[in-house]
Amino acid sequence: MLRLGLALVAVLGLTVAAGLRFALLLAIGLGLGYTLERMGFGFAGPWRRFIRERNAQGLLAQLLAIGLAASFIQPLLAGNEQFIGAIAPVSISMVLAAAVFGFAMQLVLGCGSGTLVNAGSGNLVALVALPFFCIGSFLGTLLLPSALATFSHTTVDLNELGVGLSLSLTWAGLLLVGLIAVTLSQGPRLNRRLLTAAAIVAGLAVVHVLVAGQPWGVVYGLGLWVAKISLALGWDPAGAVFWSHPVNQATLNGSVLTDVTSLTSIGLVAGAAWAAWKSSDATPLAPGLARWIWLIVALAGLVLGVSSRLAFGCNVGGLFSGIASGSLHGWAWLVAGFVGSIGGVWVRDRLWARGTA
Amino acid sequence: MTRKTGIWCLLAVVIVLLGMDVVTSPPDPYAAPDPLVWGSSEGGSGALCSLPGQ
């Protein structure tokens, strides 16, 4: 009851301080964080279980969530000019970055949303990785112009084919991936808890678009936080192409409390803390890991940040929202990220076997 | 120490950083946009992960 009261105070306080739209975004983040932590819905963990155990339950729930979200988001994007989709270009650097992200997210067992949720639940690996993830995301913004200049980038927006065809292609792709997953899987394929979580996540993602006018993302906010700290320490953003863009200039000079991705990310952390509060007393903070493992965790966090920026989003902004918006880069992200994850699972198993006390 | 210690530490850092941000760039409630972009004449901010920023 106390936690619910605190959440309501935060949402009401933000309504007064910044406006109802931003309070609603914080509430959406709280709902997402609570759902992901309480119901065990995620991205890195289910991919790991599918790769190691041929357990497709989590992967199929992800596909359902993306499909449900796409069914509402793509018609919204088609019918309203004020809505912005998570449409980004495909390139060699984008695909490589998604593969590297998939690799690194298996090392820390946390993707974009997963690292925030795990940190919010008091997981020390995520708590160590998160600040480096933020720094990496900022570094990624400084590297992105070079990547854009070096490689040819092509944007493919399926919505240009018409919403009916775009949605049909999206569902066909999701069904194909689901069919492959089912064929390769072992044991029960459907999990009622995960499917329920998928429906909730999809619903919140759609509401996010209605409120913010753009899909759910994570990485943008992480880089913004470090950019704002750097600005306070004397960094001059005028020399950075990314931060000279009018949209980014506006967010850099504005309040974090009015930045869309920052609010949902803060909500994710707080929602996960809310869900994990009672059980957190029973779990030790520090897992028995060798010191060198912590260096790998920090490095993986840094890599997650850089790669997600170069891949135009993490599993949320790139994969989930990309596919749900009808962007081809979301599909490229899915394939590359999964290939990277196969390597990441293999390396993690060996490293953690040596580094666990 | 338990995970609750980790939660407390993280929440403390978030609150301190938010406090510093509010001091340096306070939000203006009088410039608050419509509650929803849906049905409004305003668009999304465009500050999202897929923005190439060029």
Coordinates of C-alpha atoms in Angstrom, one line a residue:
Chain A
M1 CA 0.0 0.0 0.0
L2 CA 2.9 2.3 0.8
R3 CA 4.5 1.6 -2.5
L4 CA 1.3 2.3 -4.4
G5 CA 1.0 5.6 -2.4
L6 CA 4.5 6.6 -3.3
A7 CA 3.9 5.8 -7.0
L8 CA 0.7 7.9 -6.9
V9 CA 2.5 10.8 -5.3
A10 CA 5.3 10.6 -7.9
V11 CA 2.7 10.6 -10.8
L12 CA 0.6 13.4 -9.2
G13 CA 3.7 15.4 -8.4
L14 CA 4.9 15.2 -12.0
T15 CA 1.5 16.2 -13.3
V16 CA 1.8 19.4 -11.3
A17 CA 5.5 20.0 -12.1
A18 CA 5.5 19.2 -15.8
G19 CA 2.1 18.2 -17.1
L20 CA -0.2 15.3 -17.4
R21 CA 1.4 13.8 -20.5
F22 CA 4.7 13.3 -18.7
A23 CA 3.0 11.9 -15.6
L24 CA 1.2 9.4 -17.9
L25 CA 4.5 8.4 -19.4
L26 CA 6.0 7.8 -16.0
A27 CA 2.9 5.7 -15.1
I28 CA 3.4 3.6 -18.3
G29 CA 7.0 3.1 -17.4
L30 CA 6.0 2.0 -13.9
G31 CA 3.5 -0.5 -15.4
L32 CA 6.1 -1.9 -17.8
G33 CA 8.7 -2.2 -15.1
Y34 CA 6.3 -3.9 -12.7
T35 CA 5.0 -6.3 -15.4
L36 CA 8.5 -7.2 -16.7
E37 CA 9.8 -7.9 -13.2
R38 CA 6.7 -9.6 -11.7
M39 CA 5.7 -11.7 -14.7
G40 CA 9.2 -12.6 -15.9
F41 CA 8.7 -11.1 -19.4
G42 CA 12.0 -10.1 -21.1
F43 CA 14.2 -10.5 -24.1
A44 CA 17.7 -11.6 -23.1
G45 CA 16.6 -14.4 -20.8
P46 CA 14.0 -16.0 -23.2
W47 CA 16.6 -15.9 -26.0
R48 CA 19.1 -17.6 -23.7
R49 CA 16.5 -20.3 -22.7
F50 CA 15.7 -20.9 -26.3
I51 CA 19.3 -21.2 -27.4
R52 CA 20.4 -23.4 -24.4
E53 CA 17.2 -25.4 -23.6
R54 CA 15.1 -25.1 -26.8
N55 CA 12.5 -23.5 -24.6
A56 CA 10.5 -21.2 -26.9
Q57 CA 7.9 -19.9 -24.4
G58 CA 9.4 -16.5 -23.8
L59 CA 10.3 -16.0 -27.5
L60 CA 6.8 -16.8 -28.6
A61 CA 5.4 -14.4 -26.0
Q62 CA 7.7 -11.7 -27.4
L63 CA 6.4 -12.3 -30.9
L64 CA 2.8 -12.1 -29.7
A65 CA 3.6 -8.8 -27.9
I66 CA 5.2 -7.3 -31.1
G67 CA 2.3 -8.5 -33.3
L68 CA -0.4 -7.1 -31.0
A69 CA 1.5 -3.8 -30.7
A70 CA 2.0 -3.7 -34.5
S71 CA -1.7 -4.3 -35.1
F72 CA -2.5 -1.0 -33.4
I73 CA 0.6 1.1 -33.9
Q74 CA 0.9 0.7 -37.7
P75 CA -2.7 1.8 -38.3
L76 CA -2.1 4.7 -35.9
L77 CA 1.0 5.7 -37.8
A78 CA -0.9 5.5 -41.1
G79 CA -3.8 7.6 -40.0
N80 CA -2.2 10.4 -38.0
E81 CA 0.6 12.6 -39.3
Q82 CA 1.5 13.7 -35.8
F83 CA 2.7 10.2 -34.9
I84 CA 6.3 9.2 -35.4
G85 CA 7.3 5.6 -36.0
A86 CA 10.5 3.9 -34.9
I87 CA 11.7 4.0 -38.5
A88 CA 15.5 3.8 -39.0
P89 CA 17.9 2.8 -41.7
V90 CA 19.5 -0.5 -42.3
S91 CA 23.2 -0.7 -42.9
I92 CA 26.3 -2.9 -42.3
S93 CA 27.1 -0.9 -39.2
M94 CA 23.5 -1.2 -37.9
V95 CA 23.5 -5.0 -38.4
L96 CA 26.9 -5.4 -36.9
A97 CA 26.0 -3.3 -33.9
A98 CA 22.8 -5.3 -33.3
A99 CA 24.8 -8.5 -33.4
V100 CA 27.3 -7.0 -30.9
F101 CA 24.4 -5.9 -28.7
G102 CA 22.9 -9.4 -28.8
F103 CA 26.3 -10.8 -27.8
A104 CA 26.8 -8.3 -24.9
M105 CA 23.3 -8.6 -23.6
Q106 CA 23.9 -12.3 -23.0
L107 CA 27.0 -11.5 -21.0
V108 CA 25.1 -9.4 -18.5
L109 CA 21.8 -11.2 -19.0
G110 CA 20.1 -7.9 -19.6
C111 CA 19.0 -6.0 -22.7
G112 CA 18.0 -2.3 -22.7
S113 CA 14.8 -2.8 -20.7
G114 CA 16.3 -5.9 -18.9
T115 CA 19.3 -4.0 -17.5
L116 CA 17.0 -1.3 -16.2
V117 CA 14.5 -3.8 -14.7
N118 CA 17.3 -5.9 -13.2
A119 CA 19.0 -2.8 -11.7
G120 CA 15.6 -1.8 -10.3
S121 CA 15.3 -5.1 -8.6
G122 CA 18.7 -4.7 -7.0
N123 CA 20.7 -7.1 -9.2
L124 CA 24.3 -6.1 -8.7
V125 CA 25.4 -7.2 -12.2
A126 CA 22.9 -4.8 -13.7
L127 CA 23.7 -2.1 -11.2
V128 CA 27.4 -2.3 -12.3
A129 CA 26.5 -2.5 -16.0
L130 CA 23.9 0.3 -16.1
P131 CA 26.2 3.3 -15.6
F132 CA 28.6 2.0 -18.3
F133 CA 25.5 1.3 -20.5
C134 CA 24.6 5.0 -20.1
I135 CA 28.2 6.2 -20.9
G136 CA 28.3 3.9 -23.9
S137 CA 25.0 5.2 -25.2
F138 CA 26.5 8.7 -25.0
L139 CA 29.7 7.6 -26.7
G140 CA 27.5 6.0 -29.4
T141 CA 25.9 9.4 -30.2
L142 CA 29.4 10.8 -30.8
L143 CA 30.3 7.8 -33.1
L144 CA 27.0 7.6 -35.0
P145 CA 27.8 10.4 -37.5
S146 CA 31.0 8.6 -38.5
A147 CA 29.1 5.3 -39.0
L148 CA 26.5 7.2 -41.1
A149 CA 29.2 8.7 -43.2
T150 CA 31.2 5.5 -43.7
F151 CA 28.4 3.1 -44.6
S152 CA 25.5 3.3 -46.9
H153 CA 22.2 3.5 -44.9
T154 CA 18.9 2.6 -46.5
T155 CA 15.6 3.3 -44.8
V156 CA 12.8 0.9 -45.6
D157 CA 9.4 1.8 -44.1
L158 CA 6.8 -0.9 -44.8
N159 CA 4.0 1.6 -44.1
E160 CA 4.7 3.1 -47.6
L161 CA 3.2 -0.1 -49.0
G162 CA -0.1 0.7 -47.3
V163 CA -1.1 -0.3 -43.8
G164 CA -2.9 -3.5 -44.9
L165 CA 0.2 -4.9 -46.7
S166 CA 2.6 -3.6 -44.1
L167 CA 0.6 -5.3 -41.3
S168 CA 0.3 -8.5 -43.3
L169 CA 4.0 -8.6 -43.9
T170 CA 4.7 -8.0 -40.3
W171 CA 2.4 -10.8 -39.1
A172 CA 3.7 -13.1 -41.8
G173 CA 7.3 -12.5 -40.6
L174 CA 6.3 -13.0 -36.9
L175 CA 4.5 -16.2 -37.8
L176 CA 7.5 -17.5 -39.8
V177 CA 9.8 -16.8 -36.9
G178 CA 7.3 -18.4 -34.5
L179 CA 7.0 -21.5 -36.7
I180 CA 10.8 -21.8 -36.8
A181 CA 10.9 -21.4 -33.0
V182 CA 8.1 -24.0 -32.5
T183 CA 9.9 -26.5 -34.9
L184 CA 13.1 -26.2 -33.0
S185 CA 11.6 -26.1 -29.5
Q186 CA 11.2 -28.8 -26.9
G187 CA 8.6 -29.1 -24.2
P188 CA 5.6 -26.9 -23.6
R189 CA 5.4 -24.0 -26.0
L190 CA 2.9 -21.7 -24.5
N191 CA 3.0 -20.2 -21.0
R192 CA -0.1 -18.4 -19.8
R193 CA 1.8 -16.0 -17.5
L194 CA 4.1 -14.9 -20.3
L195 CA 1.3 -14.6 -22.8
T196 CA -0.6 -12.4 -20.4
A197 CA 2.5 -10.3 -19.8
A198 CA 2.9 -10.0 -23.6
A199 CA -0.7 -8.6 -23.9
I200 CA 0.0 -6.1 -21.1
V201 CA 3.3 -5.0 -22.6
A202 CA 1.7 -4.6 -26.0
G203 CA -1.2 -2.6 -24.5
L204 CA 1.2 -0.3 -22.7
A205 CA 3.3 0.1 -25.8
V206 CA 0.2 1.2 -27.8
V207 CA -0.9 3.6 -25.0
H208 CA 2.7 5.0 -25.1
V209 CA 2.2 5.9 -28.8
L210 CA -1.1 7.5 -28.0
V211 CA 0.4 9.6 -25.2
A212 CA 3.9 10.4 -26.6
G213 CA 3.2 10.3 -30.3
Q214 CA 6.1 7.9 -30.8
P215 CA 6.9 4.3 -29.8
W216 CA 8.6 3.1 -26.6
G217 CA 12.4 3.3 -26.4
V218 CA 15.1 3.1 -23.8
V219 CA 18.6 4.0 -25.1
Y220 CA 18.0 7.6 -26.1
G221 CA 17.3 8.5 -22.5
L222 CA 20.4 6.8 -21.2
G223 CA 22.7 8.7 -23.5
L224 CA 20.8 11.9 -22.7
W225 CA 21.5 11.6 -19.0
V226 CA 25.3 11.4 -19.6
A227 CA 25.1 14.2 -22.1
K228 CA 23.4 16.4 -19.5
I229 CA 26.0 15.5 -16.9
S230 CA 28.8 16.2 -19.4
L231 CA 27.2 19.5 -20.2
A232 CA 27.2 20.4 -16.5
L233 CA 30.9 19.5 -16.4
G234 CA 31.8 21.8 -19.2
W235 CA 31.3 19.7 -22.4
D236 CA 30.5 21.7 -25.5
P237 CA 27.7 20.0 -27.5
A238 CA 28.2 22.4 -30.4
G239 CA 31.0 20.1 -31.8
A240 CA 28.8 17.0 -31.7
V241 CA 26.7 16.5 -34.9
F242 CA 24.1 14.4 -33.1
W243 CA 23.6 16.9 -30.3
S244 CA 23.4 19.8 -32.8
H245 CA 20.3 18.3 -34.3
P246 CA 17.3 20.5 -33.3
V247 CA 15.4 17.6 -31.6
N248 CA 18.4 16.6 -29.6
Q249 CA 19.3 20.2 -28.7
A250 CA 15.8 20.7 -27.3
T251 CA 16.0 17.6 -25.1
L252 CA 19.5 18.4 -24.0
N253 CA 18.4 21.9 -22.9
G254 CA 15.1 20.7 -21.5
S255 CA 14.2 18.9 -18.3
V256 CA 14.6 15.1 -18.0
L257 CA 11.1 15.2 -16.6
T258 CA 9.8 16.2 -20.1
D259 CA 11.9 13.6 -22.0
V260 CA 9.8 10.7 -23.2
T261 CA 12.4 7.9 -23.0
S262 CA 13.8 9.1 -19.8
L263 CA 10.5 9.0 -18.1
T264 CA 9.6 5.5 -19.2
S265 CA 13.1 4.3 -18.3
I266 CA 12.8 5.9 -14.8
G267 CA 9.4 4.2 -14.5
L268 CA 10.9 0.9 -15.5
V269 CA 13.4 1.1 -12.7
A270 CA 10.9 2.2 -10.2
G271 CA 8.3 -0.3 -11.3
A272 CA 10.8 -3.2 -11.0
A273 CA 11.8 -2.0 -7.6
W274 CA 8.2 -1.9 -6.6
A275 CA 7.7 -5.5 -7.8
A276 CA 10.9 -6.8 -6.3
W277 CA 10.7 -4.9 -3.0
K278 CA 9.4 -7.8 -0.8
S279 CA 11.6 -10.5 -2.2
S280 CA 14.7 -8.4 -2.3
D281 CA 15.3 -8.9 1.4
A282 CA 15.8 -12.6 0.8
T283 CA 18.4 -12.4 -2.0
P284 CA 22.0 -11.5 -1.3
L285 CA 23.3 -8.4 -3.1
A286 CA 26.6 -9.7 -4.3
P287 CA 26.7 -13.0 -6.2
G288 CA 30.0 -14.9 -5.8
L289 CA 31.8 -13.7 -8.9
A290 CA 35.5 -13.3 -9.5
R291 CA 36.8 -9.7 -9.7
W292 CA 37.7 -10.0 -13.4
I293 CA 34.0 -10.9 -14.1
W294 CA 33.0 -7.4 -12.9
L295 CA 35.4 -5.9 -15.4
I296 CA 33.7 -7.9 -18.2
V297 CA 30.3 -6.7 -16.9
A298 CA 31.4 -3.1 -17.0
L299 CA 32.9 -3.5 -20.5
A300 CA 29.7 -5.3 -21.7
G301 CA 27.7 -2.4 -20.3
L302 CA 29.8 0.0 -22.3
V303 CA 29.4 -2.1 -25.4
L304 CA 25.7 -2.3 -24.9
G305 CA 25.4 1.4 -24.9
V306 CA 27.6 2.1 -28.0
S307 CA 26.1 -0.7 -30.0
S308 CA 22.5 0.1 -29.3
R309 CA 23.1 3.7 -30.5
L310 CA 24.7 2.5 -33.7
A311 CA 21.9 -0.1 -34.2
F312 CA 19.2 2.7 -33.9
G313 CA 17.9 1.2 -30.7
C314 CA 18.1 -1.8 -28.4
N315 CA 15.7 -4.7 -28.2
V316 CA 13.0 -2.2 -27.3
G317 CA 13.5 0.8 -29.6
G318 CA 15.1 -1.2 -32.4
L319 CA 13.6 -4.7 -32.3
F320 CA 10.2 -4.3 -30.6
S321 CA 9.2 -0.8 -31.7
G322 CA 11.0 -1.1 -35.0
I323 CA 9.0 -4.1 -36.1
A324 CA 5.8 -2.8 -34.5
S325 CA 6.3 0.4 -36.5
G326 CA 6.9 -1.4 -39.8
S327 CA 10.6 -0.6 -40.1
L328 CA 12.9 -3.1 -41.8
H329 CA 15.6 -2.3 -39.4
G330 CA 13.6 -4.0 -36.7
W331 CA 13.8 -7.3 -38.6
A332 CA 17.5 -6.8 -39.3
W333 CA 17.9 -6.2 -35.6
L334 CA 16.1 -9.4 -34.7
V335 CA 18.2 -11.7 -37.0
A336 CA 21.6 -10.0 -36.1
G337 CA 20.8 -9.7 -32.4
F338 CA 19.9 -13.4 -32.2
V339 CA 23.0 -14.5 -34.0
G340 CA 25.1 -12.3 -31.6
S341 CA 23.2 -13.9 -28.7
I342 CA 24.2 -17.4 -29.7
G343 CA 27.8 -16.3 -29.4
G344 CA 27.1 -14.4 -26.2
V345 CA 25.4 -17.4 -24.5
W346 CA 28.4 -19.7 -25.4
V347 CA 31.0 -17.2 -24.1
R348 CA 29.0 -16.4 -20.9
D349 CA 28.7 -20.1 -20.0
R350 CA 32.4 -20.5 -20.2
L351 CA 33.4 -17.2 -18.5
W352 CA 30.9 -17.6 -15.6
A353 CA 31.9 -21.3 -15.1
R354 CA 35.5 -20.0 -14.4
G355 CA 34.5 -16.9 -12.5
T356 CA 31.8 -18.1 -10.2
A357 CA 33.0 -18.8 -6.6
Chain B
M1 CA 23.7 -7.1 2.3
T2 CA 20.7 -7.9 0.3
R3 CA 19.3 -6.7 -3.0
K4 CA 17.2 -4.2 -1.1
T5 CA 20.5 -2.3 -0.4
G6 CA 21.0 -2.2 -4.2
I7 CA 17.5 -0.9 -4.7
W8 CA 18.0 1.9 -2.1
C9 CA 21.3 2.9 -3.6
L10 CA 19.9 3.1 -7.1
L11 CA 16.8 5.0 -6.1
A12 CA 19.0 7.4 -4.1
V13 CA 21.2 8.1 -7.2
V14 CA 18.2 8.6 -9.4
I15 CA 16.6 11.0 -7.0
V16 CA 19.8 13.0 -6.6
L17 CA 20.3 13.2 -10.4
L18 CA 16.7 14.2 -10.9
G19 CA 17.0 16.8 -8.2
M20 CA 20.1 18.3 -9.9
D21 CA 18.3 18.3 -13.2
V22 CA 15.3 20.1 -11.8
V23 CA 17.5 22.7 -10.3
T24 CA 19.5 23.3 -13.6
S25 CA 16.6 22.9 -16.1
P26 CA 13.2 23.1 -14.3
P27 CA 10.2 21.9 -16.2
D28 CA 7.6 24.6 -17.0
P29 CA 4.1 23.4 -16.0
Y30 CA 2.6 26.4 -17.9
A31 CA 4.1 25.1 -21.1
A32 CA 2.7 21.6 -20.6
P33 CA 1.5 19.9 -23.8
D34 CA -1.9 18.3 -24.3
P35 CA -2.1 15.1 -22.2
L36 CA -2.2 12.9 -25.3
V37 CA -0.7 13.4 -28.8
W38 CA -3.6 11.4 -30.0
G39 CA -6.3 14.0 -30.8
S40 CA -3.9 16.8 -30.4
S41 CA -2.5 19.1 -33.1
E42 CA 1.0 18.5 -31.7
G43 CA 3.3 15.7 -32.8
G44 CA 5.7 13.5 -31.0
S45 CA 9.0 15.1 -29.9
G46 CA 11.0 12.8 -32.3
A47 CA 13.6 12.3 -29.5
L48 CA 13.6 8.5 -29.9
C49 CA 16.2 5.7 -30.4
S50 CA 15.7 5.3 -34.1
L51 CA 16.6 9.0 -34.7
P52 CA 19.8 9.1 -36.8
G53 CA 20.4 12.7 -35.6
Q54 CA 21.8 14.1 -38.8

